[in-house]
Amino acid sequence: GTVFVVQWDKVYLQGKEDLGSFTFQAALHSSGRIVFGYKEIPVPVLQISASQHPVKAGLSDAFMVLNPSPDVPESRRRTIYEYHRVELDTSRISSLSAVEFTPLPS
């Protein structure tokens, strides 16, 4: 009743399965704290190709709109509108590490 946790187990980079799998989680606490836990990070995040695997690490305030593509009627184009972003220093993300965000007083 005080925390909601989502965990991603054995996530592989497409076409780079030989590098190993990633396991990580996000914990949303009722107090407003958010904790990202990194259990298995087989390669430094900075070594992941941004063009093939756009890595996002941090928080953002955003919404997404799905629009039909005019060229392919059955497909949808995804547009993300972002207001604010707090990015993590990806060089510090490693196996068995965690990052905690605490809310500002309101």
C-alpha positions as a printed NumPy array, in Angstrom:
array([[  0.   ,   0.   ,   0.   ],
       [  2.945,   2.427,   0.198],
       [  5.045,   1.563,  -2.863],
       [  4.413,   0.471,  -6.453],
       [  7.325,  -1.366,  -8.101],
       [  7.782,  -2.2  , -11.774],
       [ 10.654,  -4.502, -12.725],
       [ 12.1  ,  -5.315, -16.114],
       [ 13.812,  -8.741, -16.127],
       [ 16.321, -10.004, -18.66 ],
       [ 15.94 ,  -7.183, -21.199],
       [ 18.222,  -7.617, -24.208],
       [ 19.353,  -5.002, -26.709],
       [ 17.999,  -5.97 , -30.131],
       [ 20.812,  -7.345, -32.231],
       [ 23.201,  -7.249, -29.246],
       [ 21.896, -10.218, -27.26 ],
       [ 25.463, -11.472, -26.81 ],
       [ 26.199,  -8.528, -24.471],
       [ 23.911,  -9.971, -21.791],
       [ 20.633,  -8.91 , -20.225],
       [ 19.576,  -5.903, -18.183],
       [ 17.435,  -6.123, -15.027],
       [ 16.223,  -2.913, -13.394],
       [ 13.223,  -1.472, -11.574],
       [ 11.377,   1.696, -10.7  ],
       [  9.755,   2.112,  -7.283],
       [  7.115,   4.827,  -6.796],
       [  6.575,   5.554,  -3.103],
       [  3.427,   7.15 ,  -1.675],
       [  5.675,   9.786,  -0.046],
       [  6.661,  10.977,  -3.536],
       [ 10.09 ,   9.331,  -3.562],
       [ 11.076,   7.57 ,  -6.77 ],
       [ 13.886,   5.016,  -6.751],
       [ 15.483,   3.463,  -9.816],
       [ 17.339,   0.266,  -8.964],
       [ 19.811,  -1.301, -11.358],
       [ 20.474,  -4.97 , -10.635],
       [ 22.188,  -6.14 , -13.816],
       [ 23.784,  -3.688, -16.248],
       [ 26.105,  -5.849, -18.393],
       [ 27.749,  -2.986, -20.335],
       [ 28.304,   0.697, -19.572],
       [ 25.235,   2.648, -20.694],
       [ 27.497,   5.135, -22.508],
       [ 28.577,   2.312, -24.859],
       [ 25.018,   1.692, -26.087],
       [ 24.438,   3.147, -29.552],
       [ 21.991,   6.05 , -29.235],
       [ 20.865,   5.667, -32.852],
       [ 19.825,   2.018, -32.421],
       [ 18.777,   2.128, -28.758],
       [ 17.87 ,   5.623, -27.517],
       [ 18.515,   5.233, -23.781],
       [ 16.498,   7.461, -21.492],
       [ 17.476,   7.584, -17.843],
       [ 15.694,   9.954, -15.512],
       [ 12.285,  11.576, -15.263],
       [ 10.236,  13.657, -17.64 ],
       [  6.867,  15.355, -17.569],
       [  5.357,  14.549, -20.938],
       [  2.401,  13.233, -22.896],
       [  2.128,  11.185, -26.08 ],
       [ -0.17 ,  11.554, -29.085],
       [ -0.793,   8.725, -31.561],
       [ -1.575,   9.94 , -35.067],
       [ -2.406,   7.782, -38.087],
       [  0.388,   7.883, -40.662],
       [ -0.899,   9.261, -43.985],
       [  1.307,   6.838, -45.932],
       [  0.238,   3.683, -44.085],
       [ -3.36 ,   3.964, -42.825],
       [ -3.169,   1.049, -40.363],
       [ -0.058,   2.421, -38.639],
       [  0.265,   5.148, -36.028],
       [  2.949,   7.766, -35.595],
       [  3.918,   8.497, -32.007],
       [  4.723,  12.074, -30.983],
       [  5.984,  12.819, -27.473],
       [  5.586,  16.33 , -26.065],
       [  7.946,  16.904, -23.158],
       [  7.717,  19.726, -20.606],
       [ 10.555,  19.128, -18.163],
       [ 13.34 ,  16.583, -17.944],
       [ 15.672,  15.467, -15.17 ],
       [ 18.362,  13.281, -16.684],
       [ 20.674,  10.951, -14.821],
       [ 24.399,  10.825, -15.421],
       [ 24.42 ,   7.559, -17.377],
       [ 28.129,   7.04 , -16.66 ],
       [ 27.145,   6.323, -13.035],
       [ 24.568,   3.636, -13.827],
       [ 26.069,   0.235, -13.081],
       [ 25.067,  -3.136, -11.676],
       [ 23.83 ,  -3.031,  -8.077],
       [ 23.385,   0.746,  -8.062],
       [ 20.362,   2.917,  -7.303],
       [ 19.231,   6.495,  -7.8  ],
       [ 16.693,   8.185,  -5.533],
       [ 14.599,  11.232,  -6.356],
       [ 12.984,  13.017,  -3.423],
       [ 10.142,  15.504,  -3.853],
       [ 10.637,  19.171,  -3.105],
       [  8.533,  20.584,  -0.273],
       [  5.301,  22.053,  -1.611]])
